[in-house]
mmCIF file with all atom_site columns, C-alpha atoms in Angstrom:
data_model
loop_
_atom_site.group_PDB
_atom_site.id
_atom_site.type_symbol
_atom_site.label_atom_id
_atom_site.label_alt_id
_atom_site.label_comp_id
_atom_site.label_asym_id
_atom_site.label_entity_id
_atom_site.label_seq_id
_atom_site.pdbx_PDB_ins_code
_atom_site.Cartn_x
_atom_site.Cartn_y
_atom_site.Cartn_z
_atom_site.occupancy
_atom_site.B_iso_or_equiv
_atom_site.pdbx_formal_charge
_atom_site.auth_seq_id
_atom_site.auth_comp_id
_atom_site.auth_asym_id
_atom_site.auth_atom_id
_atom_site.pdbx_PDB_model_num
ATOM 1   C CA . MET P 1 1   ? -70.723 48.004 0.840  1.00 85.00 ? 133 MET P CA 1
ATOM 2   C CA . GLN P 1 2   ? -67.722 45.877 1.700  1.00 92.00 ? 134 GLN P CA 1
ATOM 3   C CA . VAL P 1 3   ? -68.577 42.271 2.404  1.00 95.00 ? 135 VAL P CA 1
ATOM 4   C CA . TYR P 1 4   ? -66.586 40.531 5.113  1.00 97.00 ? 136 TYR P CA 1
ATOM 5   C CA . LYS P 1 5   ? -65.899 36.814 4.754  1.00 98.00 ? 137 LYS P CA 1
ATOM 6   C CA . THR P 1 6   ? -66.359 35.872 8.377  1.00 98.00 ? 138 THR P CA 1
ATOM 7   C CA . ILE P 1 7   ? -65.341 33.005 10.619 1.00 98.00 ? 139 ILE P CA 1
ATOM 8   C CA . LYS P 1 8   ? -67.411 32.426 13.729 1.00 98.00 ? 140 LYS P CA 1
ATOM 9   C CA . TYR P 1 9   ? -64.992 31.296 16.430 1.00 97.00 ? 141 TYR P CA 1
ATOM 10  C CA . ILE P 1 10  ? -66.358 29.522 19.500 1.00 96.00 ? 142 ILE P CA 1
ATOM 11  C CA . ARG P 1 11  ? -64.327 28.205 22.413 1.00 94.00 ? 143 ARG P CA 1
ATOM 12  C CA . LEU P 1 12  ? -65.310 26.413 25.617 1.00 90.00 ? 144 LEU P CA 1
ATOM 13  C CA . SER P 1 13  ? -62.669 25.411 28.142 1.00 82.00 ? 145 SER P CA 1
ATOM 14  C CA . TYR P 1 14  ? -63.017 22.240 30.182 1.00 69.00 ? 146 TYR P CA 1
ATOM 15  C CA . THR P 1 15  ? -62.734 24.445 33.277 1.00 53.00 ? 147 THR P CA 1
ATOM 16  C CA . ASP P 1 16  ? -65.731 26.534 32.229 1.00 51.00 ? 148 ASP P CA 1
ATOM 17  C CA . ASP P 1 17  ? -68.904 25.783 34.132 1.00 53.00 ? 149 ASP P CA 1
ATOM 18  C CA . LYS P 1 18  ? -70.986 24.023 31.490 1.00 53.00 ? 150 LYS P CA 1
ATOM 19  C CA . SER P 1 19  ? -74.097 24.541 33.611 1.00 53.00 ? 151 SER P CA 1
ATOM 20  C CA . VAL P 1 20  ? -73.822 28.270 32.853 1.00 53.00 ? 152 VAL P CA 1
ATOM 21  C CA . GLU P 1 21  ? -75.977 28.646 29.775 1.00 47.00 ? 153 GLU P CA 1
ATOM 22  C CA . SER P 1 22  ? -74.349 31.850 28.478 1.00 50.00 ? 154 SER P CA 1
ATOM 23  C CA . ASP P 1 23  ? -70.982 30.099 28.067 1.00 58.00 ? 155 ASP P CA 1
ATOM 24  C CA . SER P 1 24  ? -72.236 27.013 26.236 1.00 84.00 ? 156 SER P CA 1
ATOM 25  C CA . VAL P 1 25  ? -71.333 26.407 22.637 1.00 89.00 ? 157 VAL P CA 1
ATOM 26  C CA . ALA P 1 26  ? -74.979 26.694 21.578 1.00 89.00 ? 158 ALA P CA 1
ATOM 27  C CA . ASN P 1 27  ? -75.426 30.050 23.260 1.00 90.00 ? 159 ASN P CA 1
ATOM 28  C CA . GLN P 1 28  ? -72.176 31.460 21.931 1.00 93.00 ? 160 GLN P CA 1
ATOM 29  C CA . ARG P 1 29  ? -73.407 30.491 18.479 1.00 95.00 ? 161 ARG P CA 1
ATOM 30  C CA . ARG P 1 30  ? -76.834 32.052 19.084 1.00 94.00 ? 162 ARG P CA 1
ATOM 31  C CA . LEU P 1 31  ? -75.313 35.337 20.270 1.00 95.00 ? 163 LEU P CA 1
ATOM 32  C CA . ILE P 1 32  ? -73.037 35.517 17.219 1.00 96.00 ? 164 ILE P CA 1
ATOM 33  C CA . ASP P 1 33  ? -75.854 34.631 14.821 1.00 96.00 ? 165 ASP P CA 1
ATOM 34  C CA . ASP P 1 34  ? -78.079 37.348 16.304 1.00 96.00 ? 166 ASP P CA 1
ATOM 35  C CA . TYR P 1 35  ? -75.301 39.883 15.773 1.00 96.00 ? 167 TYR P CA 1
ATOM 36  C CA . ILE P 1 36  ? -74.714 38.747 12.203 1.00 97.00 ? 168 ILE P CA 1
ATOM 37  C CA . ALA P 1 37  ? -78.425 39.027 11.402 1.00 96.00 ? 169 ALA P CA 1
ATOM 38  C CA . ARG P 1 38  ? -78.188 42.773 12.144 1.00 96.00 ? 170 ARG P CA 1
ATOM 39  C CA . HIS P 1 39  ? -75.091 43.288 9.997  1.00 96.00 ? 171 HIS P CA 1
ATOM 40  C CA . PRO P 1 40  ? -75.693 42.480 6.313  1.00 95.00 ? 172 PRO P CA 1
ATOM 41  C CA . GLU P 1 41  ? -72.047 43.125 5.423  1.00 96.00 ? 173 GLU P CA 1
ATOM 42  C CA . ILE P 1 42  ? -71.022 39.975 7.321  1.00 97.00 ? 174 ILE P CA 1
ATOM 43  C CA . GLU P 1 43  ? -70.989 36.779 5.259  1.00 97.00 ? 175 GLU P CA 1
ATOM 44  C CA . VAL P 1 44  ? -70.204 33.611 7.205  1.00 98.00 ? 176 VAL P CA 1
ATOM 45  C CA . VAL P 1 45  ? -67.760 31.291 5.468  1.00 98.00 ? 177 VAL P CA 1
ATOM 46  C CA . ALA P 1 46  ? -66.949 28.972 8.376  1.00 98.00 ? 178 ALA P CA 1
ATOM 47  C CA . GLU P 1 47  ? -67.575 28.153 12.005 1.00 97.00 ? 179 GLU P CA 1
ATOM 48  C CA . LYS P 1 48  ? -64.660 26.906 14.099 1.00 97.00 ? 180 LYS P CA 1
ATOM 49  C CA . ILE P 1 49  ? -65.194 25.364 17.534 1.00 95.00 ? 181 ILE P CA 1
ATOM 50  C CA . ASP P 1 50  ? -62.594 24.470 20.164 1.00 94.00 ? 182 ASP P CA 1
ATOM 51  C CA . ASP P 1 51  ? -64.606 22.587 22.768 1.00 90.00 ? 183 ASP P CA 1
ATOM 52  C CA . GLY P 1 52  ? -62.543 21.664 25.810 1.00 88.00 ? 184 GLY P CA 1
ATOM 53  C CA . TYR P 1 53  ? -59.465 23.794 25.100 1.00 89.00 ? 185 TYR P CA 1
ATOM 54  C CA . SER P 1 54  ? -57.871 26.340 27.408 1.00 86.00 ? 186 SER P CA 1
ATOM 55  C CA . GLY P 1 55  ? -57.664 29.934 26.263 1.00 87.00 ? 187 GLY P CA 1
ATOM 56  C CA . VAL P 1 56  ? -54.112 30.221 27.581 1.00 86.00 ? 188 VAL P CA 1
ATOM 57  C CA . LEU P 1 57  ? -52.651 28.242 24.671 1.00 88.00 ? 189 LEU P CA 1
ATOM 58  C CA . PHE P 1 58  ? -53.053 29.083 20.990 1.00 92.00 ? 190 PHE P CA 1
ATOM 59  C CA . ASP P 1 59  ? -52.250 25.718 19.405 1.00 93.00 ? 191 ASP P CA 1
ATOM 60  C CA . ARG P 1 60  ? -55.944 24.786 19.541 1.00 95.00 ? 192 ARG P CA 1
ATOM 61  C CA . PRO P 1 61  ? -56.921 22.800 16.420 1.00 96.00 ? 193 PRO P CA 1
ATOM 62  C CA . ALA P 1 62  ? -59.918 24.921 15.355 1.00 97.00 ? 194 ALA P CA 1
ATOM 63  C CA . PHE P 1 63  ? -58.006 28.136 16.042 1.00 97.00 ? 195 PHE P CA 1
ATOM 64  C CA . GLN P 1 64  ? -55.158 26.932 13.834 1.00 97.00 ? 196 GLN P CA 1
ATOM 65  C CA . GLU P 1 65  ? -57.630 25.990 11.090 1.00 98.00 ? 197 GLU P CA 1
ATOM 66  C CA . MET P 1 66  ? -59.062 29.510 11.309 1.00 98.00 ? 198 MET P CA 1
ATOM 67  C CA . MET P 1 67  ? -55.592 31.049 10.991 1.00 97.00 ? 199 MET P CA 1
ATOM 68  C CA . ARG P 1 68  ? -54.833 28.896 7.934  1.00 98.00 ? 200 ARG P CA 1
ATOM 69  C CA . MET P 1 69  ? -57.994 30.181 6.259  1.00 98.00 ? 201 MET P CA 1
ATOM 70  C CA . ILE P 1 70  ? -56.973 33.751 7.056  1.00 97.00 ? 202 ILE P CA 1
ATOM 71  C CA . GLU P 1 71  ? -53.449 33.214 5.723  1.00 97.00 ? 203 GLU P CA 1
ATOM 72  C CA . GLN P 1 72  ? -54.861 31.764 2.505  1.00 97.00 ? 204 GLN P CA 1
ATOM 73  C CA . GLY P 1 73  ? -57.161 34.761 2.026  1.00 96.00 ? 205 GLY P CA 1
ATOM 74  C CA . GLU P 1 74  ? -60.359 32.780 2.582  1.00 97.00 ? 206 GLU P CA 1
ATOM 75  C CA . ALA P 1 75  ? -61.566 35.014 5.432  1.00 98.00 ? 207 ALA P CA 1
ATOM 76  C CA . ASN P 1 76  ? -61.055 38.621 6.504  1.00 97.00 ? 208 ASN P CA 1
ATOM 77  C CA . CYS P 1 77  ? -63.213 38.824 9.635  1.00 98.00 ? 209 CYS P CA 1
ATOM 78  C CA . VAL P 1 78  ? -63.330 36.953 12.948 1.00 98.00 ? 210 VAL P CA 1
ATOM 79  C CA . ILE P 1 79  ? -66.242 37.227 15.350 1.00 98.00 ? 211 ILE P CA 1
ATOM 80  C CA . VAL P 1 80  ? -66.381 35.907 18.917 1.00 96.00 ? 212 VAL P CA 1
ATOM 81  C CA . LYS P 1 81  ? -68.691 36.248 21.907 1.00 94.00 ? 213 LYS P CA 1
ATOM 82  C CA . ASP P 1 82  ? -66.071 38.114 23.961 1.00 91.00 ? 214 ASP P CA 1
ATOM 83  C CA . LEU P 1 83  ? -62.314 38.592 24.244 1.00 89.00 ? 215 LEU P CA 1
ATOM 84  C CA . SER P 1 84  ? -61.858 35.614 26.558 1.00 89.00 ? 216 SER P CA 1
ATOM 85  C CA . ARG P 1 85  ? -63.071 33.287 23.792 1.00 92.00 ? 217 ARG P CA 1
ATOM 86  C CA . LEU P 1 86  ? -60.152 34.397 21.610 1.00 93.00 ? 218 LEU P CA 1
ATOM 87  C CA . GLY P 1 87  ? -57.685 33.845 24.432 1.00 89.00 ? 219 GLY P CA 1
ATOM 88  C CA . ARG P 1 88  ? -56.890 34.309 28.103 1.00 82.00 ? 220 ARG P CA 1
ATOM 89  C CA . GLU P 1 89  ? -53.162 35.023 27.763 1.00 80.00 ? 221 GLU P CA 1
ATOM 90  C CA . TYR P 1 90  ? -52.608 38.784 27.760 1.00 74.00 ? 222 TYR P CA 1
ATOM 91  C CA . ILE P 1 91  ? -49.509 39.097 25.574 1.00 81.00 ? 223 ILE P CA 1
ATOM 92  C CA . GLU P 1 92  ? -50.464 36.596 22.875 1.00 87.00 ? 224 GLU P CA 1
ATOM 93  C CA . THR P 1 93  ? -54.085 37.756 22.702 1.00 87.00 ? 225 THR P CA 1
ATOM 94  C CA . GLY P 1 94  ? -52.863 41.315 22.294 1.00 84.00 ? 226 GLY P CA 1
ATOM 95  C CA . ARG P 1 95  ? -50.427 40.231 19.595 1.00 88.00 ? 227 ARG P CA 1
ATOM 96  C CA . TYR P 1 96  ? -53.195 38.703 17.500 1.00 91.00 ? 228 TYR P CA 1
ATOM 97  C CA . MET P 1 97  ? -55.430 41.748 17.936 1.00 88.00 ? 229 MET P CA 1
ATOM 98  C CA . ARG P 1 98  ? -52.797 44.437 17.305 1.00 86.00 ? 230 ARG P CA 1
ATOM 99  C CA . ARG P 1 99  ? -50.397 42.764 14.888 1.00 90.00 ? 231 ARG P CA 1
ATOM 100 C CA . VAL P 1 100 ? -51.496 39.480 13.325 1.00 93.00 ? 232 VAL P CA 1
ATOM 101 C CA . PHE P 1 101 ? -55.085 40.362 12.409 1.00 94.00 ? 233 PHE P CA 1
ATOM 102 C CA . PRO P 1 102 ? -54.208 43.865 11.110 1.00 92.00 ? 234 PRO P CA 1
ATOM 103 C CA . ALA P 1 103 ? -51.341 42.384 9.045  1.00 94.00 ? 235 ALA P CA 1
ATOM 104 C CA . TYR P 1 104 ? -53.852 40.205 7.198  1.00 95.00 ? 236 TYR P CA 1
ATOM 105 C CA . GLY P 1 105 ? -56.489 42.941 7.006  1.00 95.00 ? 237 GLY P CA 1
ATOM 106 C CA . VAL P 1 106 ? -58.793 41.043 9.350  1.00 96.00 ? 238 VAL P CA 1
ATOM 107 C CA . ARG P 1 107 ? -61.688 42.764 11.085 1.00 96.00 ? 239 ARG P CA 1
ATOM 108 C CA . PHE P 1 108 ? -62.068 41.460 14.647 1.00 96.00 ? 240 PHE P CA 1
ATOM 109 C CA . ILE P 1 109 ? -65.326 41.624 16.586 1.00 95.00 ? 241 ILE P CA 1
ATOM 110 C CA . ALA P 1 110 ? -65.874 40.690 20.252 1.00 93.00 ? 242 ALA P CA 1
ATOM 111 C CA . ILE P 1 111 ? -69.582 41.276 20.777 1.00 94.00 ? 243 ILE P CA 1
ATOM 112 C CA . ASN P 1 112 ? -70.007 41.489 24.551 1.00 90.00 ? 244 ASN P CA 1
ATOM 113 C CA . ASP P 1 113 ? -66.876 43.612 24.968 1.00 88.00 ? 245 ASP P CA 1
ATOM 114 C CA . ASN P 1 114 ? -68.022 46.097 22.316 1.00 88.00 ? 246 ASN P CA 1
ATOM 115 C CA . VAL P 1 115 ? -64.846 45.564 20.287 1.00 90.00 ? 247 VAL P CA 1
ATOM 116 C CA . ASP P 1 116 ? -64.941 46.084 16.526 1.00 92.00 ? 248 ASP P CA 1
ATOM 117 C CA . THR P 1 117 ? -61.650 46.975 14.877 1.00 90.00 ? 249 THR P CA 1
ATOM 118 C CA . GLU P 1 118 ? -63.459 48.437 11.877 1.00 89.00 ? 250 GLU P CA 1
ATOM 119 C CA . THR P 1 119 ? -64.961 51.210 14.015 1.00 85.00 ? 251 THR P CA 1
ATOM 120 C CA . ASP P 1 120 ? -62.437 51.259 16.890 1.00 70.00 ? 252 ASP P CA 1
ATOM 121 C CA . ALA P 1 121 ? -65.377 50.731 19.227 1.00 49.00 ? 253 ALA P CA 1
ATOM 122 C CA . ALA P 1 122 ? -63.024 50.002 22.158 1.00 47.00 ? 254 ALA P CA 1
ATOM 123 C CA . ASP P 1 123 ? -59.835 51.863 23.047 1.00 49.00 ? 255 ASP P CA 1
ATOM 124 C CA . ASP P 1 124 ? -56.487 50.154 23.682 1.00 56.00 ? 256 ASP P CA 1
ATOM 125 C CA . LEU P 1 125 ? -56.636 50.694 27.433 1.00 46.00 ? 257 LEU P CA 1
ATOM 126 C CA . THR P 1 126 ? -60.085 49.111 27.781 1.00 51.00 ? 258 THR P CA 1
ATOM 127 C CA . VAL P 1 127 ? -59.068 46.093 25.714 1.00 52.00 ? 259 VAL P CA 1
ATOM 128 C CA . SER P 1 128 ? -55.816 45.735 27.665 1.00 50.00 ? 260 SER P CA 1
ATOM 129 C CA . VAL P 1 129 ? -57.613 45.787 31.009 1.00 51.00 ? 261 VAL P CA 1
ATOM 130 C CA . LYS P 1 130 ? -60.089 43.139 29.874 1.00 52.00 ? 262 LYS P CA 1
ATOM 131 C CA . ASN P 1 131 ? -57.320 40.917 28.515 1.00 49.00 ? 263 ASN P CA 1
ATOM 132 C CA . ILE P 1 132 ? -55.424 41.298 31.790 1.00 52.00 ? 264 ILE P CA 1
ATOM 133 C CA . MET P 1 133 ? -58.495 40.307 33.791 1.00 52.00 ? 265 MET P CA 1
ATOM 134 C CA . ASN P 1 134 ? -59.020 37.288 31.510 1.00 51.00 ? 266 ASN P CA 1
ATOM 135 C CA . GLU P 1 135 ? -55.436 36.129 32.113 1.00 52.00 ? 267 GLU P CA 1
ATOM 136 C CA . ALA P 1 136 ? -55.714 36.702 35.859 1.00 49.00 ? 268 ALA P CA 1
ATOM 137 C CA . TYR P 1 137 ? -58.907 34.627 35.915 1.00 48.00 ? 269 TYR P CA 1
ATOM 138 C CA . SER P 1 138 ? -57.224 31.822 33.982 1.00 48.00 ? 270 SER P CA 1
ATOM 139 C CA . ARG P 1 139 ? -54.217 31.737 36.302 1.00 49.00 ? 271 ARG P CA 1
ATOM 140 C CA . ASP P 1 140 ? -56.459 31.771 39.352 1.00 46.00 ? 272 ASP P CA 1
ATOM 141 C CA . ILE P 1 141 ? -58.585 28.909 38.044 1.00 46.00 ? 273 ILE P CA 1
ATOM 142 C CA . SER P 1 142 ? -55.445 26.915 37.219 1.00 46.00 ? 274 SER P CA 1
ATOM 143 C CA . VAL P 1 143 ? -54.215 27.186 40.808 1.00 45.00 ? 275 VAL P CA 1
ATOM 144 C CA . LYS P 1 144 ? -57.632 26.314 42.189 1.00 45.00 ? 276 LYS P CA 1
ATOM 145 C CA . THR P 1 145 ? -57.964 23.276 39.901 1.00 45.00 ? 277 THR P CA 1
ATOM 146 C CA . ARG P 1 146 ? -54.619 21.847 41.042 1.00 48.00 ? 278 ARG P CA 1
ATOM 147 C CA . SER P 1 147 ? -55.541 22.478 44.676 1.00 49.00 ? 279 SER P CA 1
ATOM 148 C CA . ALA P 1 148 ? -58.931 20.849 44.248 1.00 48.00 ? 280 ALA P CA 1
ATOM 149 C CA . LEU P 1 149 ? -57.433 17.786 42.584 1.00 48.00 ? 281 LEU P CA 1
ATOM 150 C CA . ASP P 1 150 ? -54.918 17.473 45.440 1.00 54.00 ? 282 ASP P CA 1
ATOM 151 C CA . VAL P 1 151 ? -57.816 17.532 47.898 1.00 52.00 ? 283 VAL P CA 1
ATOM 152 C CA . LYS P 1 152 ? -59.537 14.726 45.994 1.00 51.00 ? 284 LYS P CA 1
ATOM 153 C CA . ARG P 1 153 ? -56.324 12.663 45.914 1.00 55.00 ? 285 ARG P CA 1
ATOM 154 C CA . ARG P 1 154 ? -55.787 13.044 49.657 1.00 59.00 ? 286 ARG P CA 1
ATOM 155 C CA . SER P 1 155 ? -59.408 12.011 50.213 1.00 61.00 ? 287 SER P CA 1
ATOM 156 C CA . GLY P 1 156 ? -58.838 8.867  48.180 1.00 59.00 ? 288 GLY P CA 1
ATOM 157 C CA . ASP P 1 157 ? -61.185 9.935  45.374 1.00 57.00 ? 289 ASP P CA 1
ATOM 158 C CA . PHE P 1 158 ? -60.505 8.911  41.797 1.00 50.00 ? 290 PHE P CA 1
ATOM 159 C CA . VAL P 1 159 ? -58.818 11.647 39.781 1.00 48.00 ? 291 VAL P CA 1
ATOM 160 C CA . GLY P 1 160 ? -58.314 10.920 36.101 1.00 52.00 ? 292 GLY P CA 1
ATOM 161 C CA . ALA P 1 161 ? -60.443 9.814  33.177 1.00 45.00 ? 293 ALA P CA 1
ATOM 162 C CA . ASN P 1 162 ? -63.451 7.550  33.091 1.00 45.00 ? 294 ASN P CA 1
ATOM 163 C CA . ASP P 1 163 ? -64.041 4.851  30.463 1.00 41.00 ? 295 ASP P CA 1
ATOM 164 C CA . HIS P 1 164 ? -64.906 7.521  27.882 1.00 40.00 ? 296 HIS P CA 1
ATOM 165 C CA . GLY P 1 165 ? -61.879 9.689  28.611 1.00 39.00 ? 297 GLY P CA 1
ATOM 166 C CA . VAL P 1 166 ? -63.961 12.381 30.327 1.00 39.00 ? 298 VAL P CA 1
ATOM 167 C CA . HIS P 1 167 ? -62.340 14.015 33.352 1.00 40.00 ? 299 HIS P CA 1
ATOM 168 C CA . VAL P 1 168 ? -64.166 13.605 36.639 1.00 40.00 ? 300 VAL P CA 1
ATOM 169 C CA . LEU P 1 169 ? -64.770 17.234 37.572 1.00 41.00 ? 301 LEU P CA 1
ATOM 170 C CA . ASP P 1 170 ? -68.296 17.373 38.974 1.00 42.00 ? 302 ASP P CA 1
ATOM 171 C CA . SER P 1 171 ? -67.441 17.838 42.660 1.00 45.00 ? 303 SER P CA 1
ATOM 172 C CA . VAL P 1 172 ? -64.293 19.756 41.733 1.00 47.00 ? 304 VAL P CA 1
ATOM 173 C CA . GLU P 1 173 ? -66.361 22.426 39.994 1.00 46.00 ? 305 GLU P CA 1
ATOM 174 C CA . GLU P 1 174 ? -68.448 22.876 43.132 1.00 44.00 ? 306 GLU P CA 1
ATOM 175 C CA . LEU P 1 175 ? -65.267 23.304 45.170 1.00 48.00 ? 307 LEU P CA 1
ATOM 176 C CA . LEU P 1 176 ? -63.910 25.829 42.687 1.00 50.00 ? 308 LEU P CA 1
ATOM 177 C CA . VAL P 1 177 ? -66.999 28.003 43.066 1.00 48.00 ? 309 VAL P CA 1
ATOM 178 C CA . GLY P 1 178 ? -66.370 28.246 46.795 1.00 48.00 ? 310 GLY P CA 1
ATOM 179 C CA . LEU P 1 179 ? -62.681 28.961 46.311 1.00 51.00 ? 311 LEU P CA 1
ATOM 180 C CA . ILE P 1 180 ? -63.416 31.755 43.867 1.00 51.00 ? 312 ILE P CA 1
ATOM 181 C CA . PHE P 1 181 ? -65.483 33.577 46.473 1.00 47.00 ? 313 PHE P CA 1
ATOM 182 C CA . LEU P 1 182 ? -62.924 32.968 49.228 1.00 48.00 ? 314 LEU P CA 1
ATOM 183 C CA . GLN P 1 183 ? -60.051 34.320 47.146 1.00 52.00 ? 315 GLN P CA 1
ATOM 184 C CA . LYS P 1 184 ? -61.816 37.081 45.221 1.00 50.00 ? 316 LYS P CA 1
ATOM 185 C CA . HIS P 1 185 ? -59.810 39.785 46.985 1.00 49.00 ? 317 HIS P CA 1
ATOM 186 C CA . TYR P 1 186 ? -56.569 38.024 46.105 1.00 54.00 ? 318 TYR P CA 1
ATOM 187 C CA . LEU P 1 187 ? -57.669 37.859 42.458 1.00 56.00 ? 319 LEU P CA 1
ATOM 188 C CA . VAL P 1 188 ? -58.358 41.595 42.421 1.00 56.00 ? 320 VAL P CA 1
ATOM 189 C CA . ALA P 1 189 ? -54.886 42.305 43.799 1.00 55.00 ? 321 ALA P CA 1
ATOM 190 C CA . ARG P 1 190 ? -53.260 40.162 41.123 1.00 62.00 ? 322 ARG P CA 1
ATOM 191 C CA . ALA P 1 191 ? -55.346 41.789 38.420 1.00 63.00 ? 323 ALA P CA 1
ATOM 192 C CA . LEU P 1 192 ? -54.220 45.234 39.586 1.00 61.00 ? 324 LEU P CA 1
ATOM 193 C CA . LYS P 1 193 ? -50.602 44.146 39.302 1.00 62.00 ? 325 LYS P CA 1
ATOM 194 C CA . PHE P 1 194 ? -51.227 42.973 35.727 1.00 67.00 ? 326 PHE P CA 1
ATOM 195 C CA . LEU P 1 195 ? -52.899 46.318 35.040 1.00 66.00 ? 327 LEU P CA 1
ATOM 196 C CA . LEU P 1 196 ? -49.963 48.334 36.326 1.00 65.00 ? 328 LEU P CA 1
ATOM 197 C CA . ASP P 1 197 ? -47.521 46.264 34.262 1.00 69.00 ? 329 ASP P CA 1
ATOM 198 C CA . ALA P 1 198 ? -49.675 46.759 31.167 1.00 69.00 ? 330 ALA P CA 1
ATOM 199 C CA . LEU P 1 199 ? -49.956 50.516 31.687 1.00 69.00 ? 331 LEU P CA 1
ATOM 200 C CA . TYR P 1 200 ? -46.185 50.727 32.024 1.00 65.00 ? 332 TYR P CA 1
ATOM 201 C CA . SER P 1 201 ? -45.692 48.762 28.783 1.00 69.00 ? 333 SER P CA 1
ATOM 202 C CA . LEU P 1 202 ? -48.208 50.916 26.928 1.00 66.00 ? 334 LEU P CA 1
ATOM 203 C CA . SER P 1 203 ? -46.529 54.115 28.109 1.00 66.00 ? 335 SER P CA 1
ATOM 204 C CA . CYS P 1 204 ? -43.166 52.792 26.953 1.00 68.00 ? 336 CYS P CA 1
ATOM 205 C CA . GLU P 1 205 ? -44.531 51.948 23.518 1.00 65.00 ? 337 GLU P CA 1
ATOM 206 C CA . ARG P 1 206 ? -46.121 55.371 23.085 1.00 63.00 ? 338 ARG P CA 1
ATOM 207 C CA . LEU P 1 207 ? -43.141 57.335 24.374 1.00 64.00 ? 339 LEU P CA 1
ATOM 208 C CA . SER P 1 208 ? -40.682 55.103 22.455 1.00 58.00 ? 340 SER P CA 1
ATOM 209 C CA . SER P 1 209 ? -38.301 55.356 25.391 1.00 54.00 ? 341 SER P CA 1
ATOM 210 C CA . CYS P 1 210 ? -38.254 54.305 29.002 1.00 52.00 ? 342 CYS P CA 1
ATOM 211 C CA . ASN P 1 211 ? -35.749 54.285 31.832 1.00 53.00 ? 343 ASN P CA 1
#
């Protein structure tokens, strides 16, 4: 039985609703640990946590530490709760999954999305659609956050950091929830556009030619 030297990667963005238990660092860890307990071939060598970092960028400190371990041959498996924890930017997330990880012989597992590159548990189209939706969500939240902060500024509320450097986002998060529901149809339309672009790119790659 091949033993996989595994890194547990956990990420929580500052825009994530920390009141949602399933997205907390502790619950991401619990979900991963439960999965590992059922797979004796997985041997944990490290746990990397990016708490408060957006999934759109990949210069996160813990993510970079994980990649250094992979490059140095210290790990050959990465396990996350779902694809959005790895990243919310479609092209770069896809690049890591389809090129970077395979180049280093890394097995990648996203538990809730039923992705395991050892067994090809998810097809390319399914993964692409989920990555597209993750990026669309991130872009939508970014717009809503800027709008919400503008509302607070116009209302004369403090927008910045408190004495401990923590962003004041309590009422903003409540506003974002309402905006998400109001603009859900707009989000779906944008996601469909991303999907069509992705399908076109995939067809070009597979046909090796395109007008």
